Structure formats: C-alpha cells, structure tokens
Amino acid sequence: MVFSTTTQYALKILAYLNEHKEGLCSAKTLSEELDIPYKYLTKIMTKFTKNEMIESVQGRYGGFKLIDSKIITIYDILKLCDGDSAKDCIIGKIECNERKRCHYHDAWQKPRESIKKDFLDADLKGCISKES
Amino acid sequence: MVFSTTTQYALKILAYLNEHKEGLCSAKTLSEELDIPYKYLTKIMTKFTKNEMIESVQGRYGGFKLIDSKIITIYDILKLCDGDSAKDCIIGKIECNERKRCHYHDAWQKPRESIKKDFLDADLKGCISKES
DNA sequence: TCTAATTACTACTAAAAAGTAGTATTTGAA
DNA sequence: TTCAAATACTACTTTTTAGTAGTAATTAGA
C-alpha cells in the first residue's frame, strides 16, 4: 500500500509526540530524530497547528505537543496531507455505492471496511505502540 | 484510500478488456469509453504490453486484449503503475516485520492482511463484476 | 502496391508534490 | 532591554506525475 511522503512524515511525527507527551518537541529535534528535512517539517507543523491537530508554542524554548483532549485518526491525517481524496471507490467514481457499483465495488468492499474499522476511525494515541 | 491516477486508469482498462474478451479494443475506443486522455492511454498500454500484462496487435484493425492464460492481480498493477512501492510498512520503514516493529505495525496489520488476502492476491478476472 | 488505421517511439509541456532559502515574528531569560 | 532560539510566513527550486505533440513502424484490405 502506498501513502504519500507527507502522510508518512505526519504519522512518524505524531507517534514521536505521543511518546514525548511531557514538554515540547522542537522542529529541530523532530527533524533530527525522525530524519525529515527541517524546512519541510516546519511547513507541515505549521499546517498541523493551523488545523488544530497539534499545539505550538512560539518563541525561545517553544515547540510542539499533542493536544491531550484531541482525538486524531489516521483518516484525519490522510485528509489533511493528501487532500480529501480518501474516497471509497478504488477507481475514483463519484457515484459508487450499494445501489450503483463500479466493477471493483464488491472486491474492494472487504479490505476497505477493514481499513475504516480497524484503522482509520481509531484514535491514533490508542493504536500507536512502542517500537521494538 | 488513495490510488494514483495511472493505477485507476489501469483498473478501468483491465475491467473493460475483461468485458470485451472477443476481439480487440483499440486505444481510440478505450479512450472514448473510459474517458482517459488518448495519448496518455497509449503510453500506458505500450507499457502494459511490454510487461506482458496484455497483448497488442499492431497495424490496421489492431488493438489490445487480455491474455487468456494470464493471471493478473491488483498487486501486479500497483507494482507496475506506482513502482515497487507497495511496501508493507505504512511509514515506509525498510526493516519492519514481526521481530522489529514500527509504531504502527500492529494497528496496520489487520487492514494490510485484509487487503492482501481479499484483493491484491486475487485474480483480477475473478473479482471484476458487472457495473450496476 | 497503396492507403488508412492502428500501435510504438521520442521528446516535449503542465501540474502537483517535495524540498530549500531567507526573513519576520515571538518570547524566555540573562 | 537585548539576545538567542524557536515558530510563522513568503517565495522559490527540484523532482515526480500527468498529459500533449509529432512521427515512425506495422498491417489488413481495397
């Protein structure tokens, strides 16, 4: 399965923030720890902040952190990074549903459901585990 | 879920060819019927032919058709269209497996398995159904 | 053998995604 | 109050993907 570079960066960043809930993480740290180009990272972070996916503190000793009360799903991340292209139809038909099906509707249904159920709709904080 | 434009074109083309097994389909027909830019389509078709995913007949009254004996999976199409980027790790880690897991390994496992099992490894001809 | 309709090939342009550069703004602490 | 270290902003460059243009090669049939 293919996810965009930006989405992959986003997932890595959120996992890192989730493991460092105390205090703030600077862009410099994130860039070095996660091997993401600094300038590209700061651009993403600003976008996340604007969309209230994370919290930022400006000025010296500033940085980024998760918002405790906020529930984030992978679906939210996909929507933000890849645009709202997380459509349900695999060949991108606008009208593709139970009544009017594309050629792949039935074949794609099960995996799609699984993704939605097990992954996209689950709180990120809950599904992130320790690396091993 | 997001699939590249090229992948979506490919899926549509193969579904159409599967519904028109008798005789050949010309690039012109495919382009018009499936609303795919003609020149872009011919480029893709040549690539498919070279990779022996379909068969082509040149010259007047020529065109394209499926190879009866050939089993094609969505995985094959992804590999051909999006490069060999259909990696198993959602954040693209080279070393991510049962022994060494990324943060999302467990969360991604079930949907990934479902995709592989129900979709990617299944013969395309079998999973394509009629539009409705 | 000539022609028209087709695929194959080569090279280009346009748009989108990824990455870079420089500067402005913010802010805690010396 | 000044400074250094951080985020925010604006604009650019590079790379990849999508799409276009023109021509060559192929081939069935008149």
PDB file of C-alpha atoms (C1' of nucleotides) in Angstrom:
ATOM      1  CA  MET A   1       0.000   0.000   0.000  1.00  0.00           C
ATOM      2  CA  VAL A   2       1.211   3.446  -0.807  1.00  0.00           C
ATOM      3  CA  PHE A   3       0.952   6.501   1.367  1.00  0.00           C
ATOM      4  CA  SER A   4       2.391   9.860   0.408  1.00  0.00           C
ATOM      5  CA  THR A   5       5.685  11.037   1.829  1.00  0.00           C
ATOM      6  CA  THR A   6       3.877  13.771   3.708  1.00  0.00           C
ATOM      7  CA  THR A   7       1.458  11.299   5.293  1.00  0.00           C
ATOM      8  CA  GLN A   8       4.346   9.087   6.360  1.00  0.00           C
ATOM      9  CA  TYR A   9       6.119  12.077   7.892  1.00  0.00           C
ATOM     10  CA  ALA A  10       2.918  13.040   9.694  1.00  0.00           C
ATOM     11  CA  LEU A  11       2.450   9.568  11.160  1.00  0.00           C
ATOM     12  CA  LYS A  12       6.050   9.463  12.352  1.00  0.00           C
ATOM     13  CA  ILE A  13       5.779  12.907  13.917  1.00  0.00           C
ATOM     14  CA  LEU A  14       2.573  12.119  15.773  1.00  0.00           C
ATOM     15  CA  ALA A  15       3.993   8.850  17.070  1.00  0.00           C
ATOM     16  CA  TYR A  16       7.036  10.712  18.354  1.00  0.00           C
ATOM     17  CA  LEU A  17       4.970  13.417  20.022  1.00  0.00           C
ATOM     18  CA  ASN A  18       2.855  10.697  21.606  1.00  0.00           C
ATOM     19  CA  GLU A  19       5.987   9.209  23.160  1.00  0.00           C
ATOM     20  CA  HIS A  20       7.118  12.594  24.451  1.00  0.00           C
ATOM     21  CA  LYS A  21       3.990  13.980  25.994  1.00  0.00           C
ATOM     22  CA  GLU A  22       5.828  15.847  28.732  1.00  0.00           C
ATOM     23  CA  GLY A  23       7.114  19.169  27.479  1.00  0.00           C
ATOM     24  CA  LEU A  24       7.570  20.384  23.964  1.00  0.00           C
ATOM     25  CA  CYS A  25       9.422  18.965  20.975  1.00  0.00           C
ATOM     26  CA  SER A  26      11.203  21.463  18.755  1.00  0.00           C
ATOM     27  CA  ALA A  27      11.236  21.213  14.969  1.00  0.00           C
ATOM     28  CA  LYS A  28      14.993  20.797  15.175  1.00  0.00           C
ATOM     29  CA  THR A  29      14.675  17.757  17.412  1.00  0.00           C
ATOM     30  CA  LEU A  30      11.893  16.209  15.346  1.00  0.00           C
ATOM     31  CA  SER A  31      13.845  16.799  12.150  1.00  0.00           C
ATOM     32  CA  GLU A  32      16.962  15.130  13.515  1.00  0.00           C
ATOM     33  CA  GLU A  33      15.279  12.279  15.356  1.00  0.00           C
ATOM     34  CA  LEU A  34      12.890  11.366  12.541  1.00  0.00           C
ATOM     35  CA  ASP A  35      15.183  12.195   9.628  1.00  0.00           C
ATOM     36  CA  ILE A  36      12.776  14.650   7.997  1.00  0.00           C
ATOM     37  CA  PRO A  37      14.083  17.734   6.129  1.00  0.00           C
ATOM     38  CA  TYR A  38      13.911  20.612   8.616  1.00  0.00           C
ATOM     39  CA  LYS A  39      12.293  23.186   6.366  1.00  0.00           C
ATOM     40  CA  TYR A  40       9.753  20.747   5.017  1.00  0.00           C
ATOM     41  CA  LEU A  41       8.944  19.652   8.538  1.00  0.00           C
ATOM     42  CA  THR A  42       8.330  23.171   9.825  1.00  0.00           C
ATOM     43  CA  LYS A  43       5.991  23.751   6.920  1.00  0.00           C
ATOM     44  CA  ILE A  44       3.988  20.652   7.814  1.00  0.00           C
ATOM     45  CA  MET A  45       3.965  21.521  11.517  1.00  0.00           C
ATOM     46  CA  THR A  46       2.522  24.960  10.862  1.00  0.00           C
ATOM     47  CA  LYS A  47      -0.199  23.363   8.793  1.00  0.00           C
ATOM     48  CA  PHE A  48      -0.988  20.864  11.548  1.00  0.00           C
ATOM     49  CA  THR A  49      -1.110  23.648  14.093  1.00  0.00           C
ATOM     50  CA  LYS A  50      -3.455  25.726  11.984  1.00  0.00           C
ATOM     51  CA  ASN A  51      -5.748  22.739  11.650  1.00  0.00           C
ATOM     52  CA  GLU A  52      -5.608  22.286  15.413  1.00  0.00           C
ATOM     53  CA  MET A  53      -4.181  18.812  15.095  1.00  0.00           C
ATOM     54  CA  ILE A  54      -1.351  19.772  17.446  1.00  0.00           C
ATOM     55  CA  GLU A  55      -0.423  22.700  19.658  1.00  0.00           C
ATOM     56  CA  SER A  56       2.535  25.013  19.135  1.00  0.00           C
ATOM     57  CA  VAL A  57       4.373  27.377  21.444  1.00  0.00           C
ATOM     58  CA  GLN A  58       6.325  30.138  19.755  1.00  0.00           C
ATOM     59  CA  GLY A  59       9.464  31.895  20.872  1.00  0.00           C
ATOM     60  CA  ARG A  60      12.525  30.596  22.654  1.00  0.00           C
ATOM     61  CA  TYR A  61      12.012  27.203  24.339  1.00  0.00           C
ATOM     62  CA  GLY A  62       8.953  26.805  22.189  1.00  0.00           C
ATOM     63  CA  GLY A  63       7.936  23.732  20.237  1.00  0.00           C
ATOM     64  CA  PHE A  64       5.105  21.319  19.538  1.00  0.00           C
ATOM     65  CA  LYS A  65       2.956  18.935  21.533  1.00  0.00           C
ATOM     66  CA  LEU A  66      -0.183  16.871  21.217  1.00  0.00           C
ATOM     67  CA  ILE A  67      -3.444  18.307  22.473  1.00  0.00           C
ATOM     68  CA  ASP A  68      -4.423  15.982  25.315  1.00  0.00           C
ATOM     69  CA  SER A  69      -8.151  16.176  24.777  1.00  0.00           C
ATOM     70  CA  LYS A  70      -7.935  15.849  20.994  1.00  0.00           C
ATOM     71  CA  ILE A  71      -8.787  12.629  19.192  1.00  0.00           C
ATOM     72  CA  ILE A  72      -6.866  12.181  15.936  1.00  0.00           C
ATOM     73  CA  THR A  73      -7.462   9.371  13.464  1.00  0.00           C
ATOM     74  CA  ILE A  74      -5.401   8.253  10.519  1.00  0.00           C
ATOM     75  CA  TYR A  75      -8.324   9.349   8.408  1.00  0.00           C
ATOM     76  CA  ASP A  76      -7.842  12.907   9.704  1.00  0.00           C
ATOM     77  CA  ILE A  77      -4.195  12.756   8.731  1.00  0.00           C
ATOM     78  CA  LEU A  78      -4.896  11.421   5.252  1.00  0.00           C
ATOM     79  CA  LYS A  79      -7.466  14.123   4.701  1.00  0.00           C
ATOM     80  CA  LEU A  80      -5.066  16.838   5.783  1.00  0.00           C
ATOM     81  CA  CYS A  81      -1.997  15.576   3.926  1.00  0.00           C
ATOM     82  CA  ASP A  82      -3.394  14.065   0.730  1.00  0.00           C
ATOM     83  CA  GLY A  83      -6.392  16.319   0.438  1.00  0.00           C
ATOM     84  CA  ASP A  84      -9.902  14.976   0.760  1.00  0.00           C
ATOM     85  CA  SER A  85      -9.134  12.223  -1.704  1.00  0.00           C
ATOM     86  CA  ALA A  86      -9.738   9.381   0.695  1.00  0.00           C
ATOM     87  CA  LYS A  87     -12.690   8.365  -1.377  1.00  0.00           C
ATOM     88  CA  ASP A  88     -14.277   4.989  -1.042  1.00  0.00           C
ATOM     89  CA  CYS A  89     -14.234   3.999  -4.709  1.00  0.00           C
ATOM     90  CA  ILE A  90     -10.952   2.481  -5.825  1.00  0.00           C
ATOM     91  CA  ILE A  91     -11.238   3.922  -9.324  1.00  0.00           C
ATOM     92  CA  GLY A  92     -12.435   7.281  -8.073  1.00  0.00           C
ATOM     93  CA  LYS A  93     -16.021   7.180  -9.296  1.00  0.00           C
ATOM     94  CA  ILE A  94     -18.133   9.886  -7.753  1.00  0.00           C
ATOM     95  CA  GLU A  95     -21.238   7.754  -7.774  1.00  0.00           C
ATOM     96  CA  CYS A  96     -20.228   4.346  -6.470  1.00  0.00           C
ATOM     97  CA  ASN A  97     -22.284   2.827  -3.708  1.00  0.00           C
ATOM     98  CA  GLU A  98     -24.550  -0.083  -2.817  1.00  0.00           C
ATOM     99  CA  ARG A  99     -27.047   0.884  -5.469  1.00  0.00           C
ATOM    100  CA  LYS A 100     -24.686   1.815  -8.265  1.00  0.00           C
ATOM    101  CA  ARG A 101     -21.488  -0.187  -8.178  1.00  0.00           C
ATOM    102  CA  CYS A 102     -18.270   0.111 -10.142  1.00  0.00           C
ATOM    103  CA  HIS A 103     -16.561  -3.040 -11.411  1.00  0.00           C
ATOM    104  CA  TYR A 104     -14.441  -3.323  -8.319  1.00  0.00           C
ATOM    105  CA  HIS A 105     -17.028  -2.389  -5.724  1.00  0.00           C
ATOM    106  CA  ASP A 106     -17.528  -5.867  -4.288  1.00  0.00           C
ATOM    107  CA  ALA A 107     -13.870  -6.821  -4.410  1.00  0.00           C
ATOM    108  CA  TRP A 108     -12.769  -3.633  -2.705  1.00  0.00           C
ATOM    109  CA  GLN A 109     -15.508  -3.678  -0.081  1.00  0.00           C
ATOM    110  CA  LYS A 110     -13.964  -6.011   2.481  1.00  0.00           C
ATOM    111  CA  PRO A 111     -10.485  -4.505   2.598  1.00  0.00           C
ATOM    112  CA  ARG A 112     -11.955  -1.015   2.586  1.00  0.00           C
ATOM    113  CA  GLU A 113     -14.213  -1.849   5.517  1.00  0.00           C
ATOM    114  CA  SER A 114     -11.293  -3.339   7.386  1.00  0.00           C
ATOM    115  CA  ILE A 115      -9.231  -0.222   6.877  1.00  0.00           C
ATOM    116  CA  LYS A 116     -12.021   2.015   8.056  1.00  0.00           C
ATOM    117  CA  LYS A 117     -12.945  -0.115  11.025  1.00  0.00           C
ATOM    118  CA  ASP A 118      -9.572  -1.193  12.332  1.00  0.00           C
ATOM    119  CA  PHE A 119      -7.517   1.764  11.410  1.00  0.00           C
ATOM    120  CA  LEU A 120      -8.930   4.973  10.059  1.00  0.00           C
ATOM    121  CA  ASP A 121     -11.570   5.506  12.691  1.00  0.00           C
ATOM    122  CA  ALA A 122      -9.404   4.510  15.661  1.00  0.00           C
ATOM    123  CA  ASP A 123      -7.801   7.112  17.895  1.00  0.00           C
ATOM    124  CA  LEU A 124      -4.172   7.417  16.928  1.00  0.00           C
ATOM    125  CA  LYS A 125      -2.995   7.601  20.535  1.00  0.00           C
ATOM    126  CA  GLY A 126      -4.564   4.232  21.225  1.00  0.00           C
ATOM    127  CA  CYS A 127      -3.132   2.418  18.237  1.00  0.00           C
ATOM    128  CA  ILE A 128       0.445   3.666  18.464  1.00  0.00           C
ATOM    129  CA  SER A 129       2.660   1.146  20.186  1.00  0.00           C
ATOM    130  CA  LYS A 130       6.324   1.034  21.198  1.00  0.00           C
ATOM    131  CA  GLU A 131       8.907   0.282  18.575  1.00  0.00           C
ATOM    132  CA  SER A 132      10.733  -2.992  19.011  1.00  0.00           C
TER     133      SER A 132
ATOM    134  CA  MET B   1      -7.774   5.211   0.279  1.00  0.00           C
ATOM    135  CA  VAL B   2      -5.769   6.804  -2.445  1.00  0.00           C
ATOM    136  CA  PHE B   3      -4.613   5.214  -5.652  1.00  0.00           C
ATOM    137  CA  SER B   4      -2.705   7.091  -8.324  1.00  0.00           C
ATOM    138  CA  THR B   5      -4.453   8.317 -11.453  1.00  0.00           C
ATOM    139  CA  THR B   6      -2.449   5.845 -13.508  1.00  0.00           C
ATOM    140  CA  THR B   7      -3.498   2.930 -11.297  1.00  0.00           C
ATOM    141  CA  GLN B   8      -7.136   3.957 -11.574  1.00  0.00           C
ATOM    142  CA  TYR B   9      -6.820   4.166 -15.353  1.00  0.00           C
ATOM    143  CA  ALA B  10      -5.220   0.719 -15.407  1.00  0.00           C
ATOM    144  CA  LEU B  11      -8.002  -0.841 -13.348  1.00  0.00           C
ATOM    145  CA  LYS B  12     -10.662   0.689 -15.564  1.00  0.00           C
ATOM    146  CA  ILE B  13      -8.912  -0.500 -18.720  1.00  0.00           C
ATOM    147  CA  LEU B  14      -8.500  -4.064 -17.496  1.00  0.00           C
ATOM    148  CA  ALA B  15     -12.127  -4.211 -16.401  1.00  0.00           C
ATOM    149  CA  TYR B  16     -13.212  -3.026 -19.833  1.00  0.00           C
ATOM    150  CA  LEU B  17     -10.984  -5.535 -21.636  1.00  0.00           C
ATOM    151  CA  ASN B  18     -12.389  -8.251 -19.397  1.00  0.00           C
ATOM    152  CA  GLU B  19     -15.887  -7.351 -20.543  1.00  0.00           C
ATOM    153  CA  HIS B  20     -14.844  -7.403 -24.180  1.00  0.00           C
ATOM    154  CA  LYS B  21     -12.865 -10.582 -24.466  1.00  0.00           C
ATOM    155  CA  GLU B  22     -13.948 -11.272 -28.008  1.00  0.00           C
ATOM    156  CA  GLY B  23     -11.836  -9.355 -30.475  1.00  0.00           C
ATOM    157  CA  LEU B  24      -9.609  -6.376 -29.894  1.00  0.00           C
ATOM    158  CA  CYS B  25     -10.193  -2.997 -28.271  1.00  0.00           C
ATOM    159  CA  SER B  26      -8.481  -0.044 -29.898  1.00  0.00           C
ATOM    160  CA  ALA B  27      -6.861   2.761 -27.926  1.00  0.00           C
ATOM    161  CA  LYS B  28      -9.386   5.130 -29.504  1.00  0.00           C
ATOM    162  CA  THR B  29     -12.321   3.107 -28.196  1.00  0.00           C
ATOM    163  CA  LEU B  30     -10.812   2.704 -24.737  1.00  0.00           C
ATOM    164  CA  SER B  31     -10.004   6.395 -24.583  1.00  0.00           C
ATOM    165  CA  GLU B  32     -13.552   7.416 -25.500  1.00  0.00           C
ATOM    166  CA  GLU B  33     -15.391   4.788 -23.481  1.00  0.00           C
ATOM    167  CA  LEU B  34     -13.333   5.229 -20.328  1.00  0.00           C
ATOM    168  CA  ASP B  35     -12.680   8.957 -20.616  1.00  0.00           C
ATOM    169  CA  ILE B  36      -8.909   8.655 -20.491  1.00  0.00           C
ATOM    170  CA  PRO B  37      -6.660  11.041 -22.473  1.00  0.00           C
ATOM    171  CA  TYR B  38      -5.794   9.217 -25.701  1.00  0.00           C
ATOM    172  CA  LYS B  39      -2.077   9.907 -25.740  1.00  0.00           C
ATOM    173  CA  TYR B  40      -1.653   9.095 -22.084  1.00  0.00           C
ATOM    174  CA  LEU B  41      -3.597   5.897 -22.576  1.00  0.00           C
ATOM    175  CA  THR B  42      -1.463   4.687 -25.484  1.00  0.00           C
ATOM    176  CA  LYS B  43       1.610   5.309 -23.389  1.00  0.00           C
ATOM    177  CA  ILE B  44       0.231   3.167 -20.580  1.00  0.00           C
ATOM    178  CA  MET B  45      -0.916   0.449 -22.988  1.00  0.00           C
ATOM    179  CA  THR B  46       2.536   0.119 -24.515  1.00  0.00           C
ATOM    180  CA  LYS B  47       3.974  -0.251 -21.041  1.00  0.00           C
ATOM    181  CA  PHE B  48       1.431  -2.937 -20.158  1.00  0.00           C
ATOM    182  CA  THR B  49       2.178  -4.773 -23.379  1.00  0.00           C
ATOM    183  CA  LYS B  50       5.903  -4.677 -22.761  1.00  0.00           C
ATOM    184  CA  ASN B  51       5.328  -6.105 -19.298  1.00  0.00           C
ATOM    185  CA  GLU B  52       3.177  -8.820 -20.829  1.00  0.00           C
ATOM    186  CA  MET B  53       0.157  -7.794 -18.826  1.00  0.00           C
ATOM    187  CA  ILE B  54      -1.893  -7.595 -22.018  1.00  0.00           C
ATOM    188  CA  GLU B  55      -1.475  -8.442 -25.669  1.00  0.00           C
ATOM    189  CA  SER B  56      -1.331  -5.961 -28.544  1.00  0.00           C
ATOM    190  CA  VAL B  57      -1.871  -6.320 -32.273  1.00  0.00           C
ATOM    191  CA  GLN B  58      -0.316  -3.623 -34.420  1.00  0.00           C
ATOM    192  CA  GLY B  59      -1.437  -2.248 -37.742  1.00  0.00           C
ATOM    193  CA  ARG B  60      -4.891  -1.609 -39.116  1.00  0.00           C
ATOM    194  CA  TYR B  61      -7.699  -3.318 -37.190  1.00  0.00           C
ATOM    195  CA  GLY B  62      -5.213  -3.848 -34.394  1.00  0.00           C
ATOM    196  CA  GLY B  63      -5.793  -3.211 -30.706  1.00  0.00           C
ATOM    197  CA  PHE B  64      -5.473  -4.727 -27.275  1.00  0.00           C
ATOM    198  CA  LYS B  65      -6.818  -7.752 -25.438  1.00  0.00           C
ATOM    199  CA  LEU B  66      -6.286  -9.711 -22.275  1.00  0.00           C
ATOM    200  CA  ILE B  67      -4.070 -12.759 -22.351  1.00  0.00           C
ATOM    201  CA  ASP B  68      -6.432 -15.617 -21.540  1.00  0.00           C
ATOM    202  CA  SER B  69      -3.946 -17.723 -19.645  1.00  0.00           C
ATOM    203  CA  LYS B  70      -2.507 -14.814 -17.699  1.00  0.00           C
ATOM    204  CA  ILE B  71      -3.380 -14.192 -14.062  1.00  0.00           C
ATOM    205  CA  ILE B  72      -3.211 -10.528 -13.098  1.00  0.00           C
ATOM    206  CA  THR B  73      -3.628  -9.221  -9.558  1.00  0.00           C
ATOM    207  CA  ILE B  74      -4.163  -5.690  -8.313  1.00  0.00           C
ATOM    208  CA  TYR B  75      -0.778  -6.058  -6.695  1.00  0.00           C
ATOM    209  CA  ASP B  76       0.753  -6.520 -10.144  1.00  0.00           C
ATOM    210  CA  ILE B  77      -0.938  -3.371 -11.328  1.00  0.00           C
ATOM    211  CA  LEU B  78       0.186  -1.330  -8.337  1.00  0.00           C
ATOM    212  CA  LYS B  79       3.739  -2.542  -8.799  1.00  0.00           C
ATOM    213  CA  LEU B  80       3.705  -1.606 -12.476  1.00  0.00           C
ATOM    214  CA  CYS B  81       1.981   1.783 -12.108  1.00  0.00           C
ATOM    215  CA  ASP B  82       3.279   3.137  -8.812  1.00  0.00           C
ATOM    216  CA  GLY B  83       6.641   1.428  -8.930  1.00  0.00           C
ATOM    217  CA  ASP B  84       7.573  -1.219  -6.413  1.00  0.00           C
ATOM    218  CA  SER B  85       6.434   0.970  -3.547  1.00  0.00           C
ATOM    219  CA  ALA B  86       3.710  -1.344  -2.344  1.00  0.00           C
ATOM    220  CA  LYS B  87       5.669  -1.919   0.803  1.00  0.00           C
ATOM    221  CA  ASP B  88       4.090  -3.414   3.845  1.00  0.00           C
ATOM    222  CA  CYS B  89       5.131  -0.752   6.348  1.00  0.00           C
ATOM    223  CA  ILE B  90       2.792   2.207   6.459  1.00  0.00           C
ATOM    224  CA  ILE B  91       5.576   4.659   7.226  1.00  0.00           C
ATOM    225  CA  GLY B  92       7.924   3.073   4.707  1.00  0.00           C
ATOM    226  CA  LYS B  93      10.465   1.551   7.078  1.00  0.00           C
ATOM    227  CA  ILE B  94      12.752  -0.873   5.304  1.00  0.00           C
ATOM    228  CA  GLU B  95      13.086  -3.057   8.372  1.00  0.00           C
ATOM    229  CA  CYS B  96       9.602  -3.513   9.769  1.00  0.00           C
ATOM    230  CA  ASN B  97       8.401  -7.028  10.487  1.00  0.00           C
ATOM    231  CA  GLU B  98       7.290  -9.333  13.280  1.00  0.00           C
ATOM    232  CA  ARG B  99      10.640  -9.036  15.026  1.00  0.00           C
ATOM    233  CA  LYS B 100      11.243  -5.357  14.569  1.00  0.00           C
ATOM    234  CA  ARG B 101       8.054  -3.326  14.503  1.00  0.00           C
ATOM    235  CA  CYS B 102       7.374   0.296  13.756  1.00  0.00           C
ATOM    236  CA  HIS B 103       4.894   2.245  15.873  1.00  0.00           C
ATOM    237  CA  TYR B 104       2.016   1.400  13.582  1.00  0.00           C
ATOM    238  CA  HIS B 105       2.866  -2.208  12.853  1.00  0.00           C
ATOM    239  CA  ASP B 106       0.120  -3.772  14.979  1.00  0.00           C
ATOM    240  CA  ALA B 107      -2.521  -1.255  14.008  1.00  0.00           C
ATOM    241  CA  TRP B 108      -1.779  -1.612  10.324  1.00  0.00           C
ATOM    242  CA  GLN B 109      -1.526  -5.403  10.372  1.00  0.00           C
ATOM    243  CA  LYS B 110      -5.195  -6.331  10.110  1.00  0.00           C
ATOM    244  CA  PRO B 111      -6.188  -3.989   7.292  1.00  0.00           C
ATOM    245  CA  ARG B 112      -2.995  -4.831   5.439  1.00  0.00           C
ATOM    246  CA  GLU B 113      -3.703  -8.547   5.703  1.00  0.00           C
ATOM    247  CA  SER B 114      -7.239  -7.993   4.533  1.00  0.00           C
ATOM    248  CA  ILE B 115      -6.045  -6.084   1.500  1.00  0.00           C
ATOM    249  CA  LYS B 116      -3.511  -8.728   0.589  1.00  0.00           C
ATOM    250  CA  LYS B 117      -5.846 -11.633   1.167  1.00  0.00           C
ATOM    251  CA  ASP B 118      -9.098 -10.361  -0.282  1.00  0.00           C
ATOM    252  CA  PHE B 119      -7.815  -8.167  -3.005  1.00  0.00           C
ATOM    253  CA  LEU B 120      -4.207  -7.959  -4.015  1.00  0.00           C
ATOM    254  CA  ASP B 121      -3.577 -11.662  -4.404  1.00  0.00           C
ATOM    255  CA  ALA B 122      -6.870 -12.415  -6.150  1.00  0.00           C
ATOM    256  CA  ASP B 123      -7.055 -12.852  -9.896  1.00  0.00           C
ATOM    257  CA  LEU B 124      -8.452  -9.696 -11.402  1.00  0.00           C
ATOM    258  CA  LYS B 125     -10.696 -11.552 -13.833  1.00  0.00           C
ATOM    259  CA  GLY B 126     -12.432 -13.250 -10.956  1.00  0.00           C
ATOM    260  CA  CYS B 127     -13.033 -10.166  -8.843  1.00  0.00           C
ATOM    261  CA  ILE B 128     -14.315  -7.881 -11.574  1.00  0.00           C
ATOM    262  CA  SER B 129     -18.092  -7.772 -11.647  1.00  0.00           C
ATOM    263  CA  LYS B 130     -20.694  -6.044 -13.770  1.00  0.00           C
ATOM    264  CA  GLU B 131     -21.402  -2.407 -13.219  1.00  0.00           C
ATOM    265  CA  SER B 132     -24.858  -1.634 -11.934  1.00  0.00           C
TER     266      SER B 132
ATOM    267  C1'  DT C   1       1.102  -1.774 -54.096  1.00  0.00           C
ATOM    268  C1'  DC C   2      -1.036   1.830 -51.956  1.00  0.00           C
ATOM    269  C1'  DT C   3      -3.737   3.640 -48.161  1.00  0.00           C
ATOM    270  C1'  DA C   4      -5.833   4.328 -43.931  1.00  0.00           C
ATOM    271  C1'  DA C   5      -5.974   2.966 -39.302  1.00  0.00           C
ATOM    272  C1'  DT C   6      -3.634   1.280 -35.901  1.00  0.00           C
ATOM    273  C1'  DT C   7       0.351   0.612 -32.162  1.00  0.00           C
ATOM    274  C1'  DA C   8       5.251   2.155 -30.878  1.00  0.00           C
ATOM    275  C1'  DC C   9       8.615   5.582 -30.064  1.00  0.00           C
ATOM    276  C1'  DT C  10      10.800  10.046 -28.777  1.00  0.00           C
ATOM    277  C1'  DA C  11      10.518  14.328 -26.927  1.00  0.00           C
ATOM    278  C1'  DC C  12       8.287  17.931 -25.008  1.00  0.00           C
ATOM    279  C1'  DT C  13       4.954  20.759 -21.611  1.00  0.00           C
ATOM    280  C1'  DA C  14       1.956  21.321 -17.425  1.00  0.00           C
ATOM    281  C1'  DA C  15       0.687  20.401 -12.848  1.00  0.00           C
ATOM    282  C1'  DA C  16       1.463  18.594  -8.380  1.00  0.00           C
ATOM    283  C1'  DA C  17       4.396  17.100  -4.661  1.00  0.00           C
ATOM    284  C1'  DA C  18       8.625  17.503  -2.273  1.00  0.00           C
ATOM    285  C1'  DG C  19      12.243  20.176  -0.754  1.00  0.00           C
ATOM    286  C1'  DT C  20      15.029  24.725   0.022  1.00  0.00           C
ATOM    287  C1'  DA C  21      16.103  29.687   1.246  1.00  0.00           C
ATOM    288  C1'  DG C  22      15.538  33.831   3.539  1.00  0.00           C
ATOM    289  C1'  DT C  23      13.232  36.752   6.552  1.00  0.00           C
ATOM    290  C1'  DA C  24       9.786  38.170  10.053  1.00  0.00           C
ATOM    291  C1'  DT C  25       7.786  37.392  14.407  1.00  0.00           C
ATOM    292  C1'  DT C  26       7.626  35.661  19.019  1.00  0.00           C
ATOM    293  C1'  DT C  27       9.337  35.001  23.649  1.00  0.00           C
ATOM    294  C1'  DG C  28      12.034  33.341  27.899  1.00  0.00           C
ATOM    295  C1'  DA C  29      15.904  34.590  30.230  1.00  0.00           C
ATOM    296  C1'  DA C  30      20.427  36.787  31.054  1.00  0.00           C
TER     297       DA C  30
ATOM    298  C1'  DT D   1      16.374  45.740  27.126  1.00  0.00           C
ATOM    299  C1'  DT D   2      18.840  42.895  24.441  1.00  0.00           C
ATOM    300  C1'  DC D   3      19.741  38.380  22.504  1.00  0.00           C
ATOM    301  C1'  DA D   4      19.337  33.805  21.037  1.00  0.00           C
ATOM    302  C1'  DA D   5      16.371  30.215  19.802  1.00  0.00           C
ATOM    303  C1'  DA D   6      12.222  29.000  18.446  1.00  0.00           C
ATOM    304  C1'  DT D   7       7.816  29.102  15.226  1.00  0.00           C
ATOM    305  C1'  DA D   8       5.437  31.575  11.133  1.00  0.00           C
ATOM    306  C1'  DC D   9       5.441  33.372   6.617  1.00  0.00           C
ATOM    307  C1'  DT D  10       6.567  34.099   1.640  1.00  0.00           C
ATOM    308  C1'  DA D  11       8.712  32.733  -2.299  1.00  0.00           C
ATOM    309  C1'  DC D  12      11.498  29.943  -4.854  1.00  0.00           C
ATOM    310  C1'  DT D  13      13.697  25.347  -6.924  1.00  0.00           C
ATOM    311  C1'  DT D  14      13.686  20.401  -7.829  1.00  0.00           C
ATOM    312  C1'  DT D  15      11.566  16.123  -8.707  1.00  0.00           C
ATOM    313  C1'  DT D  16       7.786  13.316  -9.965  1.00  0.00           C
ATOM    314  C1'  DT D  17       3.467  12.528 -12.159  1.00  0.00           C
ATOM    315  C1'  DA D  18       0.191  13.582 -15.663  1.00  0.00           C
ATOM    316  C1'  DG D  19      -0.726  14.975 -20.119  1.00  0.00           C
ATOM    317  C1'  DT D  20       0.480  16.521 -25.154  1.00  0.00           C
ATOM    318  C1'  DA D  21       2.629  16.552 -29.898  1.00  0.00           C
ATOM    319  C1'  DG D  22       4.614  14.663 -33.790  1.00  0.00           C
ATOM    320  C1'  DT D  23       6.457  10.997 -36.255  1.00  0.00           C
ATOM    321  C1'  DA D  24       7.810   6.139 -37.341  1.00  0.00           C
ATOM    322  C1'  DA D  25       6.548   1.404 -37.902  1.00  0.00           C
ATOM    323  C1'  DT D  26       3.067  -2.038 -38.752  1.00  0.00           C
ATOM    324  C1'  DT D  27      -0.620  -4.279 -41.218  1.00  0.00           C
ATOM    325  C1'  DA D  28      -5.320  -5.685 -43.323  1.00  0.00           C
ATOM    326  C1'  DG D  29      -7.733  -4.829 -47.184  1.00  0.00           C
ATOM    327  C1'  DA D  30      -9.097  -2.319 -51.475  1.00  0.00           C
TER     328       DA D  30
END
